[in-house]
Structures are given as C-alpha cells and as structure tokens.
C-alpha cells in the first residue's frame, strides 16, 4: 500500500469514528433544556419587566471602548479604549481612581488580578501583554511593571489565574501561560486552527480554561498537561466570546453566526442554543451569578438576557436602549449584583 493510500485509509477511518461519535451524541440528546428543567414542576418566571435599571454612566474615554473587566471587590473595574488609555473606575462613586497612558492605542483587552486587585494587564495590536501595578497609590501611571512579548499576532484576551500566573490568547492561534514575575512562558496551547478571540478560566478549578476561536470551536484546556482535553463544535462562524458557567461544568459562547450556545463538559456537547431572527454578531457574553441568565452584547447596539433554562427562541429581556454604537464588552461582577456594558460610543454603563 502506497503512502497516499495509507493516508486516505486513515482519513476514512477518522471520518467513520467522527460519525459514530455524532450518532452517540444525537442519541443522548433526546430532550430540550426547557423540557428537562421543567420536569420537576414549573419554573419560577423571570420578572417582567425586569427590575434592572441604569445606575451609573461612566464618561471619560474619547475613543471606542474595547474591553472592560471587574476587580474581585465587585466595586472597581478597568476599561480599555482606542484613545490609548486604561481607566480604573469606582463603580459606587462614579469616579476615576487611576488613568494609565498606553504606549499603543490599539488595545483590545484588559484584565484585573482578582485576589488583591493591584495588577492590571492589557494588550492588543502591539502583540505585547503589559502589566501595571496600581497598588502604589499613583493616580497616573505611564510605565509598565512587566511586558510579556512572545505572541506573533495581536493579543485578543488576557486573564490572571492568580498574582503569579497569567493566560493570554492571540491572533497567532495560540494561548500562552506566563509567569508574571519572571516573564517566562510556562505552557503553550496551540491546537486552534485560527485566531483565538477569547478565554475564560474555570471558577471552580484554576487548572482548566476554555478558549473560543474563529475556527468555530470552543476548546477546554488543562494547564497541568498543556493539552486540549475537550473540543466543542456547533457554531458555523467565528466564536468571539466565551464565559464559564458559575459551577464550572459548562460554558457559554457568542458568535458571528448570531447565536449564543451553552456547552456542558459532562455530556461533551451543546445543551442549549439562543438566537434571534437577525444576522447580527455577538461580541461578548457573561453569566449571572446563579447562571439562570446569559447576557450577550450585540453589534446592533443591544444587550439581550437569555434564560438558560428556556428553549432559547425568545430572550428573557433586553436592556432599554443600552448604547448608541456597537456593544463591545460586558461583564457581571463577582457579587452578581451589577452588570457593566462598554461600547464604541465611548461610554460604559452599569446596570443593577
């Protein structure tokens, strides 16, 4: 048998195994989420109209807001804008506590270290992850404490595991685990076949994280082995955002195919799908603290909240006129009592 024939035979075997896996998945997928959730009795209805209202309007950026991230204290957040600034806000007082001038204005992501809240990371089209220490009490910072340079593409997302370790995702199709102190790469994750757009660390197991990519897959990684332990498929276009479910057993995704989806690691498959009858991409997703709601930011300036226990065909509610341009980022704080949205209209808004 020639080498070409052997390759063809192996491809045929792989295709057959994939079809067998799909058949087993379809066999197990015998009920909808709504039917399963209501099997024990009727579910409690989500309040309509919702009690959520606009509580704070954060103005200070002069360019498109691309990213935001809450600190672990649930009161402080950082935002990154195309005006070349990181601004740290107190969401209670509506005041700016720090302003950081960046070397590159093409910033795409930012992150707060969650335990002490002294470290902030950011990055973008400069391919570098810059780390700033705001623990010294300085209102204005211009110099990064550490610059992590190894990616060959833009930095799309960064998240702290703890004070010593940081994860980054990039347009070079890889994710990297960094030692914050030394600046060394501890692990490389490179199974994606396209730009990695987002990552989320498991809230219950810091050794696991999920990444979403333009290759339409969501992948679960184990930091200890450096391996891709699960690959979830279903989307038909780029995945722009991923976020772990609060119990760490599932994750949500938002895609350019106009749908959000929920994948469960225990059944290794999609358990719900949320979509409107529109061709509008989703930029960001975040779960409520209980996991009952999945918030999604859309290109058409809207934010929809989806009931994760519903059939996914109609949203639970929509925020009233949230922004005047694309909603680029959103996040629920750790205490679960506030949602922040950021937009290309240069503003951030806090809802509660």
mmCIF file of C-alpha atoms in Angstrom:
data_model
loop_
_atom_site.group_PDB
_atom_site.id
_atom_site.type_symbol
_atom_site.label_atom_id
_atom_site.label_comp_id
_atom_site.label_asym_id
_atom_site.label_seq_id
_atom_site.Cartn_x
_atom_site.Cartn_y
_atom_site.Cartn_z
ATOM 1 C CA UNK A 1 0.000 0.000 0.000
ATOM 2 C CA UNK A 2 1.382 3.373 -1.029
ATOM 3 C CA UNK A 3 1.703 6.321 1.391
ATOM 4 C CA UNK A 4 -1.176 8.150 -0.352
ATOM 5 C CA UNK A 5 -3.410 5.092 0.046
ATOM 6 C CA UNK A 6 -2.492 4.796 3.737
ATOM 7 C CA UNK A 7 -3.331 8.473 4.300
ATOM 8 C CA UNK A 8 -6.664 8.049 2.503
ATOM 9 C CA UNK A 9 -7.475 4.966 4.596
ATOM 10 C CA UNK A 10 -6.662 6.793 7.842
ATOM 11 C CA UNK A 11 -8.815 9.783 6.802
ATOM 12 C CA UNK A 12 -11.695 7.435 6.028
ATOM 13 C CA UNK A 13 -11.321 5.764 9.443
ATOM 14 C CA UNK A 14 -11.263 9.149 11.218
ATOM 15 C CA UNK A 15 -14.400 10.252 9.354
ATOM 16 C CA UNK A 16 -16.128 6.998 10.349
ATOM 17 C CA UNK A 17 -15.177 7.476 14.023
ATOM 18 C CA UNK A 18 -16.454 11.073 13.945
ATOM 19 C CA UNK A 19 -19.790 9.923 12.515
ATOM 20 C CA UNK A 20 -20.058 7.290 15.268
ATOM 21 C CA UNK A 21 -19.386 9.954 17.934
ATOM 22 C CA UNK A 22 -22.018 12.242 16.374
ATOM 23 C CA UNK A 23 -24.523 9.390 16.339
ATOM 24 C CA UNK A 24 -23.951 8.697 20.060
ATOM 25 C CA UNK A 25 -24.332 12.407 20.852
ATOM 26 C CA UNK A 26 -27.584 12.654 18.910
ATOM 27 C CA UNK A 27 -28.912 9.545 20.650
ATOM 28 C CA UNK A 28 -28.274 11.110 24.087
ATOM 29 C CA UNK A 29 -29.721 14.478 23.016
ATOM 30 C CA UNK A 30 -33.303 13.312 23.487
ATOM 31 C CA UNK A 31 -34.756 16.324 25.350
ATOM 32 C CA UNK A 32 -34.585 20.087 25.233
ATOM 33 C CA UNK A 33 -33.206 22.109 28.135
ATOM 34 C CA UNK A 34 -36.667 23.607 28.771
ATOM 35 C CA UNK A 35 -38.296 20.154 28.979
ATOM 36 C CA UNK A 36 -35.598 18.809 31.288
ATOM 37 C CA UNK A 37 -35.638 21.868 33.576
ATOM 38 C CA UNK A 38 -39.429 21.815 33.957
ATOM 39 C CA UNK A 39 -39.673 18.054 34.545
ATOM 40 C CA UNK A 40 -39.803 18.573 38.325
ATOM 41 C CA UNK A 41 -42.522 21.210 38.102
ATOM 42 C CA UNK A 42 -42.990 24.685 36.624
ATOM 43 C CA UNK A 43 -40.000 27.013 36.769
ATOM 44 C CA UNK A 44 -40.121 30.346 38.526
ATOM 45 C CA UNK A 45 -40.750 33.061 35.944
ATOM 46 C CA UNK A 46 -38.166 35.781 35.392
ATOM 47 C CA UNK A 47 -39.684 39.106 36.433
ATOM 48 C CA UNK A 48 -41.168 41.108 33.545
ATOM 49 C CA UNK A 49 -40.489 43.932 33.164
ATOM 50 C CA UNK A 50 -37.129 43.252 34.837
ATOM 51 C CA UNK A 51 -36.032 45.298 37.832
ATOM 52 C CA UNK A 52 -32.643 46.001 36.247
ATOM 53 C CA UNK A 53 -32.052 49.724 35.660
ATOM 54 C CA UNK A 54 -29.230 52.010 34.616
ATOM 55 C CA UNK A 55 -27.426 53.010 37.834
ATOM 56 C CA UNK A 56 -24.147 54.581 36.653
ATOM 57 C CA UNK A 57 -22.964 56.202 33.425
ATOM 58 C CA UNK A 58 -19.157 56.256 33.161
ATOM 59 C CA UNK A 59 -17.865 59.013 30.871
ATOM 60 C CA UNK A 60 -14.190 59.742 30.362
ATOM 61 C CA UNK A 61 -12.913 57.920 27.297
ATOM 62 C CA UNK A 62 -12.523 59.767 23.985
ATOM 63 C CA UNK A 63 -12.300 56.689 21.764
ATOM 64 C CA UNK A 64 -14.101 53.397 21.284
ATOM 65 C CA UNK A 65 -14.225 51.265 24.429
ATOM 66 C CA UNK A 66 -12.935 47.818 23.503
ATOM 67 C CA UNK A 67 -12.746 45.954 26.813
ATOM 68 C CA UNK A 68 -13.655 46.077 30.495
ATOM 69 C CA UNK A 69 -13.094 43.793 33.472
ATOM 70 C CA UNK A 70 -14.306 43.843 37.075
ATOM 71 C CA UNK A 71 -11.944 43.572 40.040
ATOM 72 C CA UNK A 72 -12.547 40.955 42.699
ATOM 73 C CA UNK A 73 -14.026 43.524 45.115
ATOM 74 C CA UNK A 74 -17.083 43.951 42.803
ATOM 75 C CA UNK A 75 -16.760 47.755 43.109
ATOM 76 C CA UNK A 76 -13.760 48.536 40.905
ATOM 77 C CA UNK A 77 -13.403 47.966 37.178
ATOM 78 C CA UNK A 78 -10.922 48.746 34.428
ATOM 79 C CA UNK A 79 -11.747 49.792 30.867
ATOM 80 C CA UNK A 80 -9.561 49.948 27.763
ATOM 81 C CA UNK A 81 -10.180 52.345 24.899
ATOM 82 C CA UNK A 82 -8.829 53.261 21.498
ATOM 83 C CA UNK A 83 -7.911 56.661 22.969
ATOM 84 C CA UNK A 84 -4.809 54.906 24.343
ATOM 85 C CA UNK A 85 -5.939 54.912 27.971
ATOM 86 C CA UNK A 86 -6.775 52.403 30.658
ATOM 87 C CA UNK A 87 -9.118 53.931 33.228
ATOM 88 C CA UNK A 88 -9.800 52.393 36.626
ATOM 89 C CA UNK A 89 -13.253 53.324 37.938
ATOM 90 C CA UNK A 90 -15.022 53.095 41.269
ATOM 91 C CA UNK A 91 -18.484 51.919 40.262
ATOM 92 C CA UNK A 92 -20.050 53.112 43.520
ATOM 93 C CA UNK A 93 -18.826 56.714 43.449
ATOM 94 C CA UNK A 94 -18.710 57.019 39.638
ATOM 95 C CA UNK A 95 -15.145 58.394 39.952
ATOM 96 C CA UNK A 96 -11.904 57.560 38.148
ATOM 97 C CA UNK A 97 -9.210 56.312 40.535
ATOM 98 C CA UNK A 98 -6.373 55.689 38.037
ATOM 99 C CA UNK A 99 -5.528 56.577 34.453
ATOM 100 C CA UNK A 100 -2.835 54.706 32.549
ATOM 101 C CA UNK A 101 -1.428 56.070 29.273
ATOM 102 C CA UNK A 102 -0.514 53.196 26.970
ATOM 103 C CA UNK A 103 2.372 53.065 24.503
ATOM 104 C CA UNK A 104 -0.013 51.705 21.870
ATOM 105 C CA UNK A 105 -3.543 52.999 21.461
ATOM 106 C CA UNK A 106 -4.612 49.784 19.666
ATOM 107 C CA UNK A 107 -5.600 47.996 22.861
ATOM 108 C CA UNK A 108 -8.061 45.101 22.625
ATOM 109 C CA UNK A 109 -8.210 43.555 26.092
ATOM 110 C CA UNK A 110 -7.679 44.296 29.765
ATOM 111 C CA UNK A 111 -7.852 42.280 32.992
ATOM 112 C CA UNK A 112 -7.815 42.796 36.756
ATOM 113 C CA UNK A 113 -5.977 40.416 39.093
ATOM 114 C CA UNK A 114 -8.783 39.160 41.325
ATOM 115 C CA UNK A 115 -7.278 38.448 44.767
ATOM 116 C CA UNK A 116 -5.663 41.792 45.717
ATOM 117 C CA UNK A 117 -6.572 43.946 42.715
ATOM 118 C CA UNK A 118 -3.131 45.572 42.429
ATOM 119 C CA UNK A 119 -2.228 44.232 38.975
ATOM 120 C CA UNK A 120 -3.810 45.142 35.642
ATOM 121 C CA UNK A 121 -2.884 43.553 32.306
ATOM 122 C CA UNK A 122 -3.668 44.753 28.794
ATOM 123 C CA UNK A 123 -2.657 44.155 25.200
ATOM 124 C CA UNK A 124 -3.705 44.493 21.587
ATOM 125 C CA UNK A 125 -2.207 45.016 18.151
ATOM 126 C CA UNK A 126 1.270 45.570 19.655
ATOM 127 C CA UNK A 127 1.378 41.768 20.331
ATOM 128 C CA UNK A 128 2.578 42.524 23.896
ATOM 129 C CA UNK A 129 0.875 41.945 27.244
ATOM 130 C CA UNK A 130 1.708 44.886 29.512
ATOM 131 C CA UNK A 131 1.252 44.567 33.277
ATOM 132 C CA UNK A 132 0.761 47.607 35.526
ATOM 133 C CA UNK A 133 0.819 47.802 39.331
ATOM 134 C CA UNK A 134 -1.717 50.270 40.732
ATOM 135 C CA UNK A 135 -1.045 49.275 44.345
ATOM 136 C CA UNK A 136 1.355 52.181 44.915
ATOM 137 C CA UNK A 137 -1.441 54.736 45.073
ATOM 138 C CA UNK A 138 -0.336 56.697 41.991
ATOM 139 C CA UNK A 139 -3.240 58.244 40.082
ATOM 140 C CA UNK A 140 -1.226 58.451 36.823
ATOM 141 C CA UNK A 141 0.884 55.564 35.543
ATOM 142 C CA UNK A 142 2.975 55.626 32.379
ATOM 143 C CA UNK A 143 5.387 52.732 32.801
ATOM 144 C CA UNK A 144 4.522 49.044 32.751
ATOM 145 C CA UNK A 145 5.954 46.875 35.504
ATOM 146 C CA UNK A 146 6.357 43.959 33.098
ATOM 147 C CA UNK A 147 5.973 43.432 29.345
ATOM 148 C CA UNK A 148 5.349 39.905 28.103
ATOM 149 C CA UNK A 149 6.385 39.503 24.464
ATOM 150 C CA UNK A 150 6.204 36.208 22.575
ATOM 151 C CA UNK A 151 2.984 36.166 20.532
ATOM 152 C CA UNK A 152 3.286 36.581 16.760
ATOM 153 C CA UNK A 153 -0.209 38.064 16.480
ATOM 154 C CA UNK A 154 -2.448 40.557 18.227
ATOM 155 C CA UNK A 155 -3.452 39.947 21.847
ATOM 156 C CA UNK A 156 -7.195 39.261 21.957
ATOM 157 C CA UNK A 157 -7.715 38.391 25.628
ATOM 158 C CA UNK A 158 -5.804 38.095 28.906
ATOM 159 C CA UNK A 159 -6.826 36.805 32.341
ATOM 160 C CA UNK A 160 -4.966 36.372 35.636
ATOM 161 C CA UNK A 161 -5.087 32.942 37.271
ATOM 162 C CA UNK A 162 -3.515 34.462 40.396
ATOM 163 C CA UNK A 163 -0.836 37.035 41.232
ATOM 164 C CA UNK A 164 1.896 34.881 39.729
ATOM 165 C CA UNK A 165 0.319 33.411 36.588
ATOM 166 C CA UNK A 166 -1.457 34.908 33.577
ATOM 167 C CA UNK A 167 -3.120 33.479 30.457
ATOM 168 C CA UNK A 168 -3.178 35.246 27.081
ATOM 169 C CA UNK A 169 -4.876 34.410 23.762
ATOM 170 C CA UNK A 170 -3.789 35.706 20.390
ATOM 171 C CA UNK A 171 -4.376 36.046 16.685
ATOM 172 C CA UNK A 172 -1.429 33.683 16.178
ATOM 173 C CA UNK A 173 -3.858 30.801 17.019
ATOM 174 C CA UNK A 174 -2.273 30.105 20.403
ATOM 175 C CA UNK A 175 -2.754 30.704 24.112
ATOM 176 C CA UNK A 176 0.189 31.143 26.482
ATOM 177 C CA UNK A 177 0.594 30.658 30.226
ATOM 178 C CA UNK A 178 3.039 33.167 31.732
ATOM 179 C CA UNK A 179 4.978 33.528 34.940
ATOM 180 C CA UNK A 180 4.211 37.148 35.866
ATOM 181 C CA UNK A 181 7.352 37.655 37.938
ATOM 182 C CA UNK A 182 9.964 36.285 35.525
ATOM 183 C CA UNK A 183 8.106 36.928 32.267
ATOM 184 C CA UNK A 184 8.766 33.344 31.155
ATOM 185 C CA UNK A 185 6.343 31.152 29.201
ATOM 186 C CA UNK A 186 5.254 28.187 31.313
ATOM 187 C CA UNK A 187 2.983 26.477 28.766
ATOM 188 C CA UNK A 188 1.856 26.871 25.147
ATOM 189 C CA UNK A 189 -1.602 25.828 23.915
ATOM 190 C CA UNK A 190 -1.711 25.674 20.136
ATOM 191 C CA UNK A 191 -4.386 23.294 18.798
ATOM 192 C CA UNK A 192 -6.664 26.013 17.363
ATOM 193 C CA UNK A 193 -6.661 26.426 13.567
ATOM 194 C CA UNK A 194 -7.463 30.159 13.580
ATOM 195 C CA UNK A 195 -7.272 33.333 15.662
ATOM 196 C CA UNK A 196 -8.151 32.740 19.329
ATOM 197 C CA UNK A 197 -10.590 35.507 20.287
ATOM 198 C CA UNK A 198 -11.429 34.882 23.935
ATOM 199 C CA UNK A 199 -10.662 32.795 27.001
ATOM 200 C CA UNK A 200 -12.268 32.162 30.385
ATOM 201 C CA UNK A 201 -10.810 30.452 33.471
ATOM 202 C CA UNK A 202 -12.921 27.924 35.360
ATOM 203 C CA UNK A 203 -14.345 29.480 38.552
ATOM 204 C CA UNK A 204 -14.044 26.161 40.411
ATOM 205 C CA UNK A 205 -10.802 24.721 39.017
ATOM 206 C CA UNK A 206 -7.997 27.146 38.078
ATOM 207 C CA UNK A 207 -6.261 24.372 36.154
ATOM 208 C CA UNK A 208 -8.938 24.493 33.433
ATOM 209 C CA UNK A 209 -9.789 27.211 30.936
ATOM 210 C CA UNK A 210 -11.871 27.491 27.779
ATOM 211 C CA UNK A 211 -10.937 29.321 24.587
ATOM 212 C CA UNK A 212 -13.033 30.378 21.593
ATOM 213 C CA UNK A 213 -11.679 30.842 18.093
ATOM 214 C CA UNK A 214 -12.517 31.856 14.547
ATOM 215 C CA UNK A 215 -12.108 28.155 13.707
ATOM 216 C CA UNK A 216 -15.654 27.908 15.235
ATOM 217 C CA UNK A 217 -14.577 25.617 18.109
ATOM 218 C CA UNK A 218 -14.555 26.068 21.865
ATOM 219 C CA UNK A 219 -11.735 24.126 23.495
ATOM 220 C CA UNK A 220 -11.175 23.110 27.107
ATOM 221 C CA UNK A 221 -7.515 23.055 28.193
ATOM 222 C CA UNK A 222 -5.756 21.544 31.206
ATOM 223 C CA UNK A 223 -2.899 23.773 32.358
ATOM 224 C CA UNK A 224 -1.151 20.888 34.130
ATOM 225 C CA UNK A 225 -0.723 18.799 30.984
ATOM 226 C CA UNK A 226 -0.858 21.624 28.438
ATOM 227 C CA UNK A 227 -3.337 19.567 26.414
ATOM 228 C CA UNK A 228 -6.675 20.219 24.764
ATOM 229 C CA UNK A 229 -8.953 17.875 26.740
ATOM 230 C CA UNK A 230 -12.276 18.697 25.022
ATOM 231 C CA UNK A 231 -13.268 20.277 21.706
ATOM 232 C CA UNK A 232 -16.841 21.547 21.317
ATOM 233 C CA UNK A 233 -18.360 22.186 17.895
ATOM 234 C CA UNK A 234 -21.680 23.616 16.751
ATOM 235 C CA UNK A 235 -21.137 27.198 15.667
ATOM 236 C CA UNK A 236 -20.933 27.928 11.949
ATOM 237 C CA UNK A 237 -18.940 31.155 12.236
ATOM 238 C CA UNK A 238 -16.284 32.819 14.415
ATOM 239 C CA UNK A 239 -16.608 32.480 18.194
ATOM 240 C CA UNK A 240 -15.945 35.954 19.604
ATOM 241 C CA UNK A 241 -16.558 35.350 23.312
ATOM 242 C CA UNK A 242 -16.575 32.554 25.875
ATOM 243 C CA UNK A 243 -17.512 32.535 29.547
ATOM 244 C CA UNK A 244 -17.595 29.747 32.133
ATOM 245 C CA UNK A 245 -20.856 28.828 33.836
ATOM 246 C CA UNK A 246 -20.692 29.601 37.604
ATOM 247 C CA UNK A 247 -20.492 25.927 38.638
ATOM 248 C CA UNK A 248 -17.544 25.263 36.297
ATOM 249 C CA UNK A 249 -19.269 22.387 34.459
ATOM 250 C CA UNK A 250 -20.380 24.310 31.365
ATOM 251 C CA UNK A 251 -19.563 27.398 29.342
ATOM 252 C CA UNK A 252 -21.349 29.881 27.104
ATOM 253 C CA UNK A 253 -20.255 31.228 23.720
ATOM 254 C CA UNK A 254 -21.149 34.141 21.464
ATOM 255 C CA UNK A 255 -20.560 34.009 17.730
ATOM 256 C CA UNK A 256 -20.777 35.889 14.447
ATOM 257 C CA UNK A 257 -23.425 33.326 13.416
ATOM 258 C CA UNK A 258 -25.916 35.350 15.554
ATOM 259 C CA UNK A 259 -26.256 32.666 18.238
ATOM 260 C CA UNK A 260 -25.139 32.075 21.792
ATOM 261 C CA UNK A 261 -24.697 28.472 22.816
ATOM 262 C CA UNK A 262 -24.196 26.527 26.008
ATOM 263 C CA UNK A 263 -21.891 23.532 26.110
ATOM 264 C CA UNK A 264 -21.679 21.104 29.031
ATOM 265 C CA UNK A 265 -18.389 19.366 29.747
ATOM 266 C CA UNK A 266 -20.106 16.412 31.457
ATOM 267 C CA UNK A 267 -22.079 15.352 28.388
ATOM 268 C CA UNK A 268 -19.419 16.689 25.989
ATOM 269 C CA UNK A 269 -21.939 18.582 23.882
ATOM 270 C CA UNK A 270 -24.244 21.501 23.240
ATOM 271 C CA UNK A 271 -27.150 21.719 25.701
ATOM 272 C CA UNK A 272 -28.825 24.951 24.584
ATOM 273 C CA UNK A 273 -28.834 27.497 21.776
ATOM 274 C CA UNK A 274 -30.052 31.096 21.916
ATOM 275 C CA UNK A 275 -30.755 33.090 18.775
ATOM 276 C CA UNK A 276 -32.811 35.907 17.311
ATOM 277 C CA UNK A 277 -34.141 36.114 13.773
ATOM 278 C CA UNK A 278 -31.406 38.525 12.747
ATOM 279 C CA UNK A 279 -27.953 38.388 11.226
ATOM 280 C CA UNK A 280 -26.172 40.251 13.998
ATOM 281 C CA UNK A 281 -22.881 39.178 15.532
ATOM 282 C CA UNK A 282 -22.306 38.731 19.263
ATOM 283 C CA UNK A 283 -19.245 40.398 20.761
ATOM 284 C CA UNK A 284 -19.378 39.415 24.425
ATOM 285 C CA UNK A 285 -21.146 37.091 26.878
ATOM 286 C CA UNK A 286 -21.384 36.786 30.670
ATOM 287 C CA UNK A 287 -23.474 34.663 33.058
ATOM 288 C CA UNK A 288 -25.379 35.975 36.054
ATOM 289 C CA UNK A 289 -24.131 34.689 39.408
ATOM 290 C CA UNK A 290 -26.797 31.966 39.553
ATOM 291 C CA UNK A 291 -26.313 31.032 35.905
ATOM 292 C CA UNK A 292 -30.029 31.482 35.144
ATOM 293 C CA UNK A 293 -29.288 34.396 32.794
ATOM 294 C CA UNK A 294 -26.770 34.706 29.978
ATOM 295 C CA UNK A 295 -26.108 38.323 28.967
ATOM 296 C CA UNK A 296 -24.935 38.933 25.400
ATOM 297 C CA UNK A 297 -23.699 42.111 23.704
ATOM 298 C CA UNK A 298 -24.579 42.585 20.027
ATOM 299 C CA UNK A 299 -23.281 44.524 17.036
ATOM 300 C CA UNK A 300 -26.675 46.244 16.680
ATOM 301 C CA UNK A 301 -26.099 48.244 19.937
ATOM 302 C CA UNK A 302 -28.308 45.924 22.039
ATOM 303 C CA UNK A 303 -27.822 43.709 25.083
ATOM 304 C CA UNK A 304 -30.106 40.686 25.461
ATOM 305 C CA UNK A 305 -30.533 38.474 28.516
ATOM 306 C CA UNK A 306 -31.283 34.819 27.789
ATOM 307 C CA UNK A 307 -32.919 32.375 30.196
ATOM 308 C CA UNK A 308 -30.522 29.402 30.193
ATOM 309 C CA UNK A 309 -33.387 27.045 31.148
ATOM 310 C CA UNK A 310 -35.633 28.137 28.263
ATOM 311 C CA UNK A 311 -35.981 26.801 24.738
ATOM 312 C CA UNK A 312 -33.658 29.603 23.568
ATOM 313 C CA UNK A 313 -36.055 31.025 20.997
ATOM 314 C CA UNK A 314 -37.060 34.230 22.812
ATOM 315 C CA UNK A 315 -34.918 36.326 25.118
ATOM 316 C CA UNK A 316 -35.877 36.858 28.763
ATOM 317 C CA UNK A 317 -35.493 40.628 28.402
ATOM 318 C CA UNK A 318 -33.500 43.337 26.665
ATOM 319 C CA UNK A 319 -31.744 46.292 28.275
ATOM 320 C CA UNK A 320 -33.586 49.531 27.427
ATOM 321 C CA UNK A 321 -31.556 51.469 24.777
ATOM 322 C CA UNK A 322 -28.195 50.486 26.255
ATOM 323 C CA UNK A 323 -25.826 52.187 23.779
ATOM 324 C CA UNK A 324 -25.592 54.270 20.611
ATOM 325 C CA UNK A 325 -22.992 52.066 18.928
ATOM 326 C CA UNK A 326 -21.702 48.505 18.972
ATOM 327 C CA UNK A 327 -21.623 46.874 22.411
ATOM 328 C CA UNK A 328 -18.027 45.659 22.543
ATOM 329 C CA UNK A 329 -17.784 44.220 26.069
ATOM 330 C CA UNK A 330 -19.805 43.355 29.148
ATOM 331 C CA UNK A 331 -19.355 41.605 32.461
ATOM 332 C CA UNK A 332 -21.158 40.715 35.696
ATOM 333 C CA UNK A 333 -19.245 41.469 38.899
ATOM 334 C CA UNK A 334 -18.217 38.773 41.388
ATOM 335 C CA UNK A 335 -21.034 39.522 43.830
ATOM 336 C CA UNK A 336 -23.549 39.214 40.983
ATOM 337 C CA UNK A 337 -25.376 42.464 41.694
ATOM 338 C CA UNK A 338 -24.190 44.612 38.765
ATOM 339 C CA UNK A 339 -23.670 44.333 35.013
ATOM 340 C CA UNK A 340 -21.290 46.663 33.169
ATOM 341 C CA UNK A 341 -21.514 47.242 29.413
ATOM 342 C CA UNK A 342 -18.976 49.054 27.226
ATOM 343 C CA UNK A 343 -19.447 50.366 23.709
ATOM 344 C CA UNK A 344 -17.891 52.009 20.690
ATOM 345 C CA UNK A 345 -19.951 55.075 21.700
ATOM 346 C CA UNK A 346 -17.037 55.683 24.212
ATOM 347 C CA UNK A 347 -19.261 55.104 27.278
ATOM 348 C CA UNK A 348 -19.619 52.445 29.955
ATOM 349 C CA UNK A 349 -22.880 51.834 31.785
ATOM 350 C CA UNK A 350 -23.594 49.949 34.989
ATOM 351 C CA UNK A 351 -26.927 48.183 35.407
ATOM 352 C CA UNK A 352 -28.354 46.723 38.607
#
